[in-house]
Coordinates of C-alpha atoms in Angstrom, one line a residue:
Chain A
M1 CA 0.0 0.0 0.0
L2 CA 1.0 3.6 -0.6
D3 CA 1.8 5.7 2.5
Y4 CA -1.4 7.7 2.7
K5 CA 0.1 10.0 5.4
L6 CA 2.3 11.4 2.7
L7 CA -0.6 11.7 0.2
E8 CA -2.6 13.5 2.9
A9 CA 0.2 16.0 3.3
L10 CA 0.2 16.6 -0.4
I11 CA -3.6 17.0 -0.5
T12 CA -3.5 19.5 2.3
V13 CA -0.7 21.6 0.9
V14 CA -2.6 21.9 -2.4
E15 CA -5.9 22.6 -0.7
T16 CA -4.6 25.2 1.7
G17 CA -2.2 26.7 -0.8
G18 CA 0.9 26.6 1.6
F19 CA 3.1 24.5 3.8
E20 CA 2.4 26.6 6.9
R21 CA -1.4 26.5 6.5
A22 CA -1.2 22.8 5.7
G23 CA 0.8 22.3 9.0
I24 CA -2.0 24.2 10.9
A25 CA -4.7 22.1 9.3
L26 CA -2.9 18.8 10.0
G27 CA -1.6 19.8 13.5
L28 CA 2.0 19.4 12.3
S29 CA 4.9 21.8 12.1
Q30 CA 5.6 23.4 8.7
S31 CA 8.9 21.5 8.5
A32 CA 7.1 18.2 9.2
V33 CA 4.8 18.8 6.3
S34 CA 7.8 19.7 4.1
Q35 CA 9.6 16.5 5.1
R36 CA 6.6 14.4 4.1
I37 CA 6.4 16.0 0.7
K38 CA 10.2 15.5 0.2
L39 CA 9.9 11.9 1.2
L40 CA 7.0 11.4 -1.3
E41 CA 9.2 13.0 -4.0
S42 CA 12.2 10.9 -3.2
R43 CA 10.1 7.7 -3.3
L44 CA 8.6 8.8 -6.6
G45 CA 11.9 10.0 -8.1
Q46 CA 10.2 13.2 -9.3
P47 CA 8.6 16.4 -7.9
V48 CA 5.0 16.4 -6.9
L49 CA 4.7 20.2 -6.4
T50 CA 6.1 23.2 -8.3
R51 CA 6.7 26.3 -6.3
H52 CA 6.9 29.0 -9.1
P53 CA 4.9 30.9 -10.1
H54 CA 2.4 29.2 -7.9
L55 CA 2.4 26.3 -5.5
Q56 CA 0.7 23.6 -7.6
A57 CA 0.8 19.9 -8.2
T58 CA 3.0 18.5 -11.1
P59 CA 1.3 16.1 -13.5
A60 CA 2.6 13.3 -11.3
G61 CA 1.3 15.0 -8.2
R62 CA -2.0 15.6 -9.9
R63 CA -2.3 11.8 -10.5
L64 CA -1.6 11.1 -6.9
L65 CA -4.2 13.6 -5.9
N66 CA -6.8 12.0 -8.2
H67 CA -5.9 8.5 -6.9
A68 CA -6.3 9.8 -3.3
Q69 CA -9.7 11.3 -4.3
Q70 CA -10.8 7.9 -5.6
V71 CA -9.7 6.2 -2.4
Q72 CA -11.7 8.7 -0.5
L73 CA -14.7 7.9 -2.6
L74 CA -14.4 4.2 -1.7
E75 CA -13.8 5.1 1.9
R76 CA -17.0 7.0 1.8
D77 CA -18.9 3.9 0.7
L78 CA -17.2 2.0 3.5
R79 CA -18.3 4.6 6.1
R80 CA -21.9 4.2 5.0
Q81 CA -21.6 0.5 5.8
I82 CA -19.7 1.1 9.0
P83 CA -21.2 4.4 10.4
A84 CA -18.9 4.3 13.4
L85 CA -16.1 5.5 11.1
S86 CA -16.0 9.3 11.5
E87 CA -17.6 11.4 8.8
D88 CA -15.5 13.4 6.4
R89 CA -15.9 15.4 3.3
T90 CA -15.4 14.0 -0.2
R91 CA -13.8 16.0 -3.0
L92 CA -14.5 15.1 -6.6
R93 CA -12.7 16.5 -9.7
I94 CA -15.0 16.8 -12.8
A95 CA -14.4 18.2 -16.3
L96 CA -17.4 19.8 -17.9
N97 CA -18.4 22.2 -20.7
A98 CA -18.6 26.0 -19.9
D99 CA -22.3 26.4 -20.8
S100 CA -23.4 23.6 -18.5
L101 CA -21.5 25.1 -15.6
A102 CA -23.1 28.5 -16.5
T103 CA -26.6 27.2 -16.6
W104 CA -28.1 23.9 -15.3
W105 CA -25.3 22.2 -13.5
G106 CA -25.6 23.9 -10.1
D107 CA -29.3 23.2 -10.1
A108 CA -28.6 19.5 -10.9
V109 CA -26.0 18.8 -8.2
G110 CA -26.6 21.5 -5.5
A111 CA -28.9 19.4 -3.3
F112 CA -26.7 16.3 -3.6
C113 CA -23.5 18.3 -2.6
Q114 CA -25.3 19.7 0.5
E115 CA -26.8 16.4 1.6
E116 CA -23.5 14.5 1.1
G117 CA -21.0 17.2 2.1
L118 CA -19.5 16.7 -1.4
L119 CA -17.0 19.3 -2.6
L120 CA -16.5 19.7 -6.4
D121 CA -13.4 20.7 -8.2
M122 CA -14.7 21.7 -11.6
V123 CA -12.5 22.0 -14.7
V124 CA -13.9 23.7 -17.8
E125 CA -12.7 21.9 -21.0
D126 CA -14.0 21.2 -24.4
Q127 CA -14.9 17.5 -24.9
D128 CA -11.7 16.1 -26.3
V129 CA -9.5 17.6 -23.6
G130 CA -12.0 16.6 -20.9
L131 CA -12.0 12.9 -22.0
R132 CA -8.3 12.9 -22.3
R133 CA -8.0 14.2 -18.8
M134 CA -10.3 11.4 -17.7
R135 CA -8.1 8.8 -19.5
E136 CA -5.0 10.3 -17.8
G137 CA -6.6 9.9 -14.4
D138 CA -6.8 13.7 -13.9
V139 CA -10.6 13.8 -13.4
A140 CA -13.1 11.3 -12.0
A141 CA -15.9 12.2 -14.4
C142 CA -16.6 14.3 -17.5
L143 CA -19.7 16.0 -18.9
C144 CA -19.4 16.6 -22.6
S145 CA -20.9 16.0 -26.1
S146 CA -19.1 12.8 -26.9
D147 CA -20.9 9.5 -26.8
Q148 CA -17.7 7.5 -27.0
P149 CA -16.9 6.0 -23.5
V150 CA -13.3 5.8 -22.5
A151 CA -11.9 2.4 -21.7
G152 CA -13.1 1.4 -18.2
G153 CA -15.7 4.2 -18.2
R154 CA -19.5 4.3 -18.5
C155 CA -21.2 6.9 -20.7
I156 CA -24.8 8.0 -20.2
A157 CA -27.0 10.1 -22.5
L158 CA -28.5 13.0 -20.4
G159 CA -30.4 14.9 -23.1
E160 CA -29.9 17.9 -25.4
V161 CA -29.4 21.7 -25.2
P162 CA -30.9 23.8 -28.0
Y163 CA -28.9 26.8 -29.1
R164 CA -30.1 29.8 -31.2
A165 CA -28.3 32.8 -32.6
W166 CA -28.9 36.1 -30.8
A167 CA -27.9 39.7 -31.5
R168 CA -29.0 43.2 -30.6
D169 CA -31.9 44.5 -32.7
D170 CA -29.9 47.4 -34.1
Y171 CA -27.0 45.0 -34.9
V172 CA -29.4 42.9 -37.0
R173 CA -30.8 46.0 -38.8
R174 CA -27.2 47.1 -39.6
Y175 CA -25.7 43.9 -40.7
F176 CA -28.7 42.0 -42.0
P177 CA -30.8 44.7 -43.7
E178 CA -31.9 42.2 -46.4
G179 CA -32.1 39.2 -44.2
L180 CA -29.7 36.2 -43.8
T181 CA -28.0 36.6 -47.2
P182 CA -24.5 35.1 -48.0
A183 CA -23.2 38.7 -48.4
A184 CA -24.4 39.6 -44.9
F185 CA -22.9 36.5 -43.3
Q186 CA -19.6 37.4 -44.9
E187 CA -19.5 40.8 -43.2
A188 CA -21.4 40.4 -39.9
P189 CA -19.1 39.6 -37.0
A190 CA -20.0 36.4 -35.1
I191 CA -19.1 35.6 -31.5
V192 CA -17.5 32.1 -31.2
F193 CA -16.6 30.4 -28.0
G194 CA -13.2 29.0 -29.0
P195 CA -11.3 27.7 -32.1
H196 CA -12.8 24.2 -31.7
D197 CA -16.4 25.4 -31.3
Q198 CA -18.4 24.1 -34.3
L199 CA -21.8 25.5 -33.2
Q200 CA -21.4 28.6 -35.4
H201 CA -20.4 26.5 -38.5
R202 CA -23.4 24.2 -37.9
F203 CA -25.8 27.2 -37.6
L204 CA -24.4 28.8 -40.8
A205 CA -24.7 25.4 -42.6
Q206 CA -28.4 25.3 -41.6
C207 CA -28.8 28.7 -43.1
G208 CA -27.2 27.5 -46.3
Y209 CA -24.0 29.4 -45.9
H210 CA -20.6 27.7 -46.1
G211 CA -18.1 30.5 -46.6
R212 CA -15.7 32.5 -44.4
F213 CA -17.1 34.8 -41.7
P214 CA -15.5 37.3 -39.3
Y215 CA -15.7 36.5 -35.6
H216 CA -14.6 37.4 -32.1
L217 CA -13.3 34.6 -29.9
C218 CA -14.9 34.8 -26.4
P219 CA -14.3 31.9 -24.1
S220 CA -17.0 32.9 -21.5
S221 CA -20.7 32.0 -21.4
E222 CA -21.7 35.2 -19.7
G223 CA -19.3 37.2 -21.9
F224 CA -21.2 35.9 -25.0
I225 CA -24.4 37.7 -23.8
R226 CA -22.4 40.8 -22.8
L227 CA -20.7 41.1 -26.2
A228 CA -24.0 40.5 -28.0
M229 CA -25.6 43.2 -25.7
A230 CA -22.7 45.6 -26.7
G231 CA -23.6 45.1 -30.3
M232 CA -20.3 43.4 -31.1
G233 CA -21.8 40.4 -32.9
Y234 CA -24.3 37.6 -33.0
G235 CA -23.6 34.4 -31.1
M236 CA -25.1 30.9 -30.3
I237 CA -26.6 31.0 -26.8
P238 CA -28.3 28.1 -25.1
D239 CA -32.0 28.4 -24.7
N240 CA -31.7 27.7 -20.9
M241 CA -29.8 30.9 -20.6
M242 CA -32.2 33.0 -22.6
G243 CA -35.7 31.8 -21.6
N244 CA -36.8 28.8 -23.6
H245 CA -39.7 30.2 -25.6
E246 CA -38.8 33.8 -26.2
T247 CA -37.6 35.3 -29.5
T248 CA -36.8 38.7 -28.0
L249 CA -35.2 39.6 -24.7
T250 CA -35.1 43.2 -23.3
V251 CA -31.8 44.1 -21.7
P252 CA -31.0 47.3 -19.8
D253 CA -30.1 49.4 -22.9
G254 CA -31.5 47.5 -25.8
V255 CA -33.2 44.4 -27.1
L256 CA -31.7 41.0 -28.1
V257 CA -33.5 39.1 -30.8
D258 CA -33.4 35.6 -32.2
L259 CA -31.5 36.1 -35.5
S260 CA -33.2 33.3 -37.3
P261 CA -36.4 32.1 -35.5
G262 CA -36.9 28.4 -36.1
T263 CA -33.2 27.7 -36.7
T264 CA -32.0 25.7 -33.7
V265 CA -28.7 23.8 -33.2
T266 CA -28.9 21.1 -30.6
V267 CA -25.9 19.8 -28.5
P268 CA -26.2 16.4 -26.9
L269 CA -24.7 15.9 -23.4
Y270 CA -23.2 12.8 -22.0
W271 CA -22.0 11.9 -18.5
H272 CA -18.8 9.8 -18.4
Y273 CA -17.6 8.2 -15.2
W274 CA -15.3 5.3 -14.0
R275 CA -16.9 2.0 -13.5
H276 CA -14.9 1.5 -10.3
G277 CA -16.2 4.8 -8.9
G278 CA -18.3 2.9 -6.3
D279 CA -21.7 3.4 -4.9
F280 CA -21.2 7.1 -4.2
M281 CA -20.5 7.8 -7.9
E282 CA -23.5 5.7 -8.9
R283 CA -25.8 7.8 -6.6
L284 CA -24.4 11.0 -8.0
T285 CA -24.9 9.7 -11.5
R286 CA -28.5 8.8 -10.8
R287 CA -29.1 12.3 -9.3
I288 CA -27.7 14.0 -12.4
E289 CA -29.8 11.7 -14.7
T290 CA -32.9 12.7 -12.8
A291 CA -32.1 16.4 -12.9
A292 CA -31.3 16.2 -16.6
Q293 CA -34.8 15.0 -17.3
R294 CA -36.1 18.2 -15.7
L295 CA -33.5 20.6 -17.0
L296 CA -32.5 19.4 -20.5
Q297 CA -34.5 18.4 -23.6
P298 CA -34.9 14.7 -24.2
G299 CA -32.4 13.7 -26.9
N300 CA -32.6 11.1 -29.6
A301 CA -30.1 9.0 -27.7
R302 CA -32.1 8.8 -24.5
Chain X
M1 CA 11.2 40.1 -45.2
L2 CA 9.1 37.1 -44.3
D3 CA 6.9 35.6 -47.1
Y4 CA 3.5 37.0 -46.0
K5 CA 1.6 34.9 -48.6
L6 CA 2.6 31.9 -46.5
L7 CA 1.6 33.6 -43.2
E8 CA -1.7 34.6 -44.8
A9 CA -2.3 30.9 -45.7
L10 CA -1.6 30.0 -42.0
I11 CA -4.0 32.7 -40.7
T12 CA -6.7 31.6 -43.0
V13 CA -6.4 27.9 -42.2
V14 CA -6.6 28.7 -38.5
E15 CA -9.5 31.2 -38.9
T16 CA -11.6 29.0 -41.1
G17 CA -10.7 25.8 -39.3
G18 CA -9.7 23.8 -42.4
F19 CA -7.6 23.6 -45.6
E20 CA -10.6 23.3 -47.9
R21 CA -12.4 26.3 -46.3
A22 CA -9.1 28.3 -46.4
G23 CA -8.8 27.5 -50.1
I24 CA -12.3 28.9 -50.8
A25 CA -11.6 32.0 -48.8
L26 CA -8.3 32.7 -50.6
G27 CA -9.4 31.6 -54.0
L28 CA -6.9 28.8 -54.1
S29 CA -7.2 25.0 -54.3
Q30 CA -6.9 23.0 -51.1
S31 CA -3.6 21.6 -52.2
A32 CA -2.2 25.0 -52.9
V33 CA -3.0 26.0 -49.4
S34 CA -1.5 22.8 -48.1
Q35 CA 1.7 23.5 -50.1
R36 CA 2.1 26.9 -48.6
I37 CA 1.8 25.6 -45.1
K38 CA 4.4 22.9 -45.9
L39 CA 6.7 25.5 -47.4
L40 CA 6.4 27.6 -44.3
E41 CA 7.1 24.6 -42.1
S42 CA 10.1 23.5 -44.1
R43 CA 11.6 27.1 -43.9
L44 CA 10.9 27.1 -40.2
G45 CA 12.2 23.6 -39.6
Q46 CA 9.2 22.8 -37.4
P47 CA 5.4 22.3 -37.7
V48 CA 3.1 25.4 -37.5
L49 CA -0.1 23.4 -37.2
T50 CA -1.1 20.2 -35.4
R51 CA -3.9 18.1 -37.0
H52 CA -5.0 16.0 -34.0
P53 CA -7.2 16.2 -32.1
H54 CA -8.0 19.6 -33.7
L55 CA -6.4 21.7 -36.3
Q56 CA -4.6 24.3 -34.3
A57 CA -1.4 26.4 -34.4
T58 CA 1.7 25.0 -32.6
P59 CA 3.5 27.4 -30.2
A60 CA 5.7 28.4 -33.2
G61 CA 2.7 28.9 -35.4
R62 CA 1.0 30.9 -32.7
R63 CA 4.0 33.3 -32.6
L64 CA 3.8 33.7 -36.4
L65 CA 0.1 34.5 -36.1
N66 CA 0.7 37.0 -33.4
H67 CA 3.5 38.6 -35.5
A68 CA 1.1 38.8 -38.5
Q69 CA -1.5 40.4 -36.3
Q70 CA 0.9 43.1 -35.2
V71 CA 1.9 43.7 -38.8
Q72 CA -1.8 44.0 -39.7
L73 CA -2.1 46.6 -36.9
L74 CA 0.7 48.7 -38.4
E75 CA -0.9 48.3 -41.8
R76 CA -4.1 49.6 -40.3
D77 CA -2.3 52.8 -39.3
L78 CA -0.8 53.1 -42.7
R79 CA -4.2 52.8 -44.4
R80 CA -5.5 55.7 -42.3
Q81 CA -2.7 57.8 -43.8
I82 CA -3.2 56.4 -47.3
P83 CA -7.0 55.8 -47.6
A84 CA -6.6 54.4 -51.1
L85 CA -5.2 51.2 -49.6
S86 CA -8.3 48.9 -49.3
E87 CA -10.0 48.5 -46.0
D88 CA -9.7 45.3 -44.2
R89 CA -10.5 43.9 -40.7
T90 CA -8.0 43.9 -37.9
R91 CA -7.8 41.0 -35.4
L92 CA -6.3 41.4 -32.0
R93 CA -5.5 38.8 -29.4
I94 CA -6.0 39.9 -25.8
A95 CA -5.7 38.1 -22.5
L96 CA -8.1 39.2 -19.7
N97 CA -9.6 38.0 -16.5
A98 CA -12.8 36.0 -16.6
D99 CA -14.8 38.5 -14.5
S100 CA -14.0 41.4 -16.7
L101 CA -15.2 39.5 -19.8
A102 CA -18.3 38.5 -17.9
T103 CA -19.2 42.1 -16.9
W104 CA -17.9 45.4 -18.2
W105 CA -15.5 44.5 -21.0
G106 CA -18.0 44.3 -23.8
D107 CA -19.5 47.6 -22.8
A108 CA -16.0 49.2 -22.9
V109 CA -14.9 48.0 -26.3
G110 CA -18.1 47.3 -28.2
A111 CA -18.5 50.6 -29.9
F112 CA -14.8 50.8 -30.8
C113 CA -15.0 47.3 -32.4
Q114 CA -18.0 48.3 -34.5
E115 CA -16.5 51.6 -35.6
E116 CA -13.2 50.2 -36.5
G117 CA -14.2 46.7 -37.7
L118 CA -12.0 45.3 -35.0
L119 CA -12.3 41.5 -34.2
L120 CA -11.1 40.3 -30.8
D121 CA -9.6 37.0 -30.0
M122 CA -10.0 36.9 -26.2
V123 CA -8.1 34.5 -23.9
V124 CA -9.2 34.1 -20.3
E125 CA -6.2 33.7 -18.0
D126 CA -5.2 34.6 -14.5
Q127 CA -2.7 37.4 -14.4
D128 CA 0.6 35.5 -14.3
V129 CA -0.2 33.4 -17.3
G130 CA -1.7 36.4 -19.2
L131 CA 1.5 38.5 -18.7
R132 CA 3.7 35.5 -19.6
R133 CA 1.7 35.0 -22.8
M134 CA 2.3 38.7 -23.5
R135 CA 6.1 38.3 -23.0
E136 CA 6.1 35.3 -25.2
G137 CA 4.4 37.3 -28.0
D138 CA 1.2 35.2 -27.8
V139 CA -1.1 38.2 -27.0
A140 CA -0.9 41.9 -28.0
A141 CA -2.4 43.1 -24.7
C142 CA -3.4 41.9 -21.2
L143 CA -6.0 43.1 -18.7
C144 CA -5.1 41.9 -15.2
S145 CA -4.4 42.9 -11.6
S146 CA -0.6 43.2 -11.9
D147 CA 0.9 46.7 -12.0
Q148 CA 4.3 45.4 -13.2
P149 CA 4.8 46.2 -16.9
V150 CA 6.6 43.7 -19.1
A151 CA 9.8 44.8 -20.8
G152 CA 8.8 46.8 -23.8
G153 CA 5.2 47.2 -22.6
R154 CA 3.2 50.0 -21.0
C155 CA 0.9 49.5 -18.0
I156 CA -2.1 51.8 -17.2
A157 CA -4.2 51.7 -14.1
L158 CA -7.9 51.5 -15.0
G159 CA -9.6 51.4 -11.6
E160 CA -10.9 48.8 -9.1
V161 CA -13.7 46.2 -8.9
P162 CA -15.2 45.7 -5.4
Y163 CA -16.1 42.1 -4.5
R164 CA -18.5 40.9 -1.8
A165 CA -19.4 37.4 -0.5
W166 CA -22.8 36.2 -1.5
A167 CA -24.9 33.2 -0.6
R168 CA -28.5 32.0 -0.4
D169 CA -30.4 33.1 2.6
D170 CA -31.2 29.6 3.7
Y171 CA -27.5 28.6 3.2
V172 CA -26.5 31.4 5.6
R173 CA -29.1 30.3 8.2
R174 CA -27.8 26.8 8.0
Y175 CA -24.0 27.4 8.0
F176 CA -23.8 30.7 9.9
P177 CA -26.5 30.4 12.6
E178 CA -24.3 32.3 15.1
G179 CA -22.7 34.7 12.6
L180 CA -19.3 34.6 11.0
T181 CA -17.6 32.5 13.6
P182 CA -14.3 30.6 13.0
A183 CA -16.2 27.3 13.6
A184 CA -18.7 28.3 10.9
F185 CA -16.0 29.2 8.4
Q186 CA -14.3 25.9 9.0
E187 CA -17.5 24.0 7.9
A188 CA -19.2 26.2 5.4
P189 CA -18.3 25.4 1.7
A190 CA -16.9 28.4 -0.2
I191 CA -16.9 28.7 -4.0
V192 CA -13.4 29.6 -5.3
F193 CA -12.6 30.5 -8.9
G194 CA -9.4 28.5 -9.2
P195 CA -6.4 27.3 -7.2
H196 CA -4.6 30.7 -7.5
D197 CA -7.6 32.8 -6.6
Q198 CA -6.7 34.7 -3.5
L199 CA -10.0 36.6 -3.1
Q200 CA -11.5 34.1 -0.7
H201 CA -8.4 34.2 1.5
R202 CA -8.4 38.0 1.5
F203 CA -12.1 38.0 2.5
L204 CA -11.5 35.5 5.3
A205 CA -8.5 37.5 6.6
Q206 CA -10.7 40.6 6.7
C207 CA -13.2 38.6 8.8
G208 CA -10.3 37.6 11.1
Y209 CA -10.2 34.0 10.0
H210 CA -7.0 32.4 8.9
G211 CA -7.7 28.7 9.0
R212 CA -8.6 26.0 6.5
F213 CA -12.0 26.0 4.8
P214 CA -13.9 23.6 2.5
Y215 CA -14.4 24.8 -1.0
H216 CA -15.7 24.0 -4.5
L217 CA -13.5 25.1 -7.5
C218 CA -15.6 26.8 -10.2
P219 CA -13.8 28.4 -13.1
S220 CA -16.9 30.3 -14.4
S221 CA -18.2 33.8 -13.5
E222 CA -21.8 32.9 -14.3
G223 CA -21.3 29.4 -12.6
F224 CA -20.4 31.2 -9.4
I225 CA -23.8 32.8 -9.2
R226 CA -25.5 29.6 -10.3
L227 CA -23.8 27.5 -7.6
A228 CA -24.5 30.1 -4.9
M229 CA -28.2 30.1 -6.1
A230 CA -28.2 26.3 -5.8
G231 CA -27.1 26.7 -2.1
M232 CA -23.7 25.0 -2.7
G233 CA -21.6 27.7 -1.0
Y234 CA -20.8 31.3 -0.6
G235 CA -18.6 33.1 -3.1
M236 CA -16.9 36.4 -3.9
I237 CA -18.9 38.1 -6.7
P238 CA -18.1 41.5 -8.3
D239 CA -20.4 44.3 -7.5
N240 CA -20.9 45.1 -11.1
M241 CA -22.5 41.6 -11.6
M242 CA -24.9 42.0 -8.6
G243 CA -26.1 45.6 -8.6
N244 CA -23.7 47.9 -6.8
H245 CA -25.7 49.0 -3.8
E246 CA -27.9 46.1 -3.0
T247 CA -27.3 43.6 -0.1
T248 CA -30.0 41.2 -1.2
L249 CA -31.0 39.9 -4.6
T250 CA -34.1 38.0 -5.3
V251 CA -33.6 35.1 -7.8
P252 CA -36.3 32.8 -9.2
D253 CA -36.3 30.3 -6.3
G254 CA -34.7 32.1 -3.5
V255 CA -32.8 35.1 -2.2
L256 CA -29.1 35.8 -2.4
V257 CA -27.7 37.9 0.5
D258 CA -24.4 39.7 1.2
L259 CA -22.8 37.5 3.8
S260 CA -20.9 40.3 5.5
P261 CA -22.3 43.7 4.6
G262 CA -19.5 46.3 4.8
T263 CA -16.8 43.7 4.0
T264 CA -15.5 44.4 0.5
V265 CA -12.4 43.1 -1.2
T266 CA -11.2 45.3 -4.1
V267 CA -9.3 44.1 -7.1
P268 CA -7.3 46.7 -9.1
L269 CA -7.2 46.3 -12.9
Y270 CA -4.4 47.3 -15.2
W271 CA -4.1 47.4 -19.0
H272 CA -0.8 46.2 -20.5
Y273 CA 0.1 46.7 -24.1
W274 CA 3.1 46.9 -26.4
R275 CA 4.8 50.3 -26.9
H276 CA 5.2 49.5 -30.6
G277 CA 1.5 48.7 -31.0
G278 CA 1.1 51.9 -33.1
D279 CA -1.6 54.5 -33.2
F280 CA -4.5 52.0 -33.4
M281 CA -3.5 50.4 -30.1
E282 CA -3.2 53.9 -28.6
R283 CA -6.7 54.7 -29.6
L284 CA -8.1 51.4 -28.3
T285 CA -6.2 52.1 -25.0
R286 CA -7.7 55.6 -24.7
R287 CA -11.2 54.2 -25.3
I288 CA -10.7 51.6 -22.6
E289 CA -9.4 54.2 -20.2
T290 CA -12.5 56.4 -20.8
A291 CA -14.9 53.5 -20.4
A292 CA -13.2 52.4 -17.2
Q293 CA -13.9 55.8 -15.6
R294 CA -17.6 55.1 -16.2
L295 CA -17.6 51.4 -15.4
L296 CA -15.0 50.8 -12.7
Q297 CA -14.4 52.4 -9.3
P298 CA -11.5 54.9 -9.2
G299 CA -8.5 53.1 -7.6
N300 CA -5.7 54.4 -5.4
A301 CA -3.3 53.9 -8.3
R302 CA -5.3 56.1 -10.7

């Protein structure tokens, strides 16, 4: 077995952000914490923490932390069977897409976190990176659009999120005076989440346009609405952020309108988790499934 | 001089997300575009694009793109002096903090982008990474909390953003029944933006608490409010996201309250840009300065 005293020192240094604070938390001297980390590094033959510019785990340290989290999950199941074992908090690292975190995710997991004392360490990634992090053991679960399970993992269809294109009304009058013409799409700045975001391309293809278009890159869900409100462009915004059935939305100094009523691009969402995650992970999964039925549209895959 | 035809091919492949689309945009065959990229790579002795899992620029390719953007900026100034040169769009890559993008940034730059046909490529980073990207030539400007200019760069104080701690009213009753006691802070889950976010520590220090605390990690400005609304924790939210003078905010299924009225943590914001950015960058900078006077609190540094 690994020496979990050493792993606990690593967890605590990362969680508290310093050796002195970790010492206070563990009831040890700062130098005792430092010795445990050094011992861990000498056994491993490589550093587990970098000190500059920030104190943070190395990739090897990150894997140890994730392993320790999984052990804590299993301990959690054990404690339910043997209640005499003292209660403690569980921490779970999860990769998810930005729009889920900005919309329905909190509503889906909030009550579970409160009931179970679960703490979440959320990482925003697009799907390829999220699943790669899961394969590398960096996250315990991943919420994304891919239906391809990783080896050793389960993949559950949760439902779909519809997106529509929104812009300020005066932006639409300026850039689309004659409707959604190819000439207009060529000139009208779009707002795109990131270089791998295909939503905009899918929307334009549905509108029959396949050419080049100018765009801002804005990796922020809230920023999308702010830039659209500032008249900087049109962007694909999830219905659950805009009110599901509206085609206009009045904002403090203008009106946002659905650029192409009836044109919707849907994004499926899947929940990926490790099979050996234990009973706790199964319960979290069931809770997310149930919430998704309320918060997402049913998808074809479900 | 560099062969800008090759750089243009690289820019277009990255912007359109594919060789075929780049060919359409440039009026070239797909294989002609591919040949230009290969020629660029053979001159450079290293790849400028990676194909898997996504088509994206390598670090070397990214530097070429940034250089090409700076050249386009200078061309832009030249075109103002020689209007006969045909108009074209400028693209600018900027690193900024997530909360600015989610709040005042669009309002500050929206009109300028419309007037000048400027397209922004925004990268969300914490300040150390943002300034390192600027030093590495990956971004042309950086909005962050550091007042230390990079070599060759200018640094302008824009103002301050006040943050306060918010939570659901029933969360506060549950976790802080006897007020902001050390015992309560030790048990009440906080919501923290990322491992380098010091806002929470500064808030707790102002409350006289220096110990360990449980927390969720949530790298999303909008997610912060959603998780607080779901009763998952208390978090530091900028005043400009919550209404500047309120201490309660009614949300669809609950009430968010200021956990410690009167306790405010302020974050200064600075605008970093290259001295050789030319007249266009100077005008953008003046516009941001003017907007900041309206949208931010005056700071000590201004």
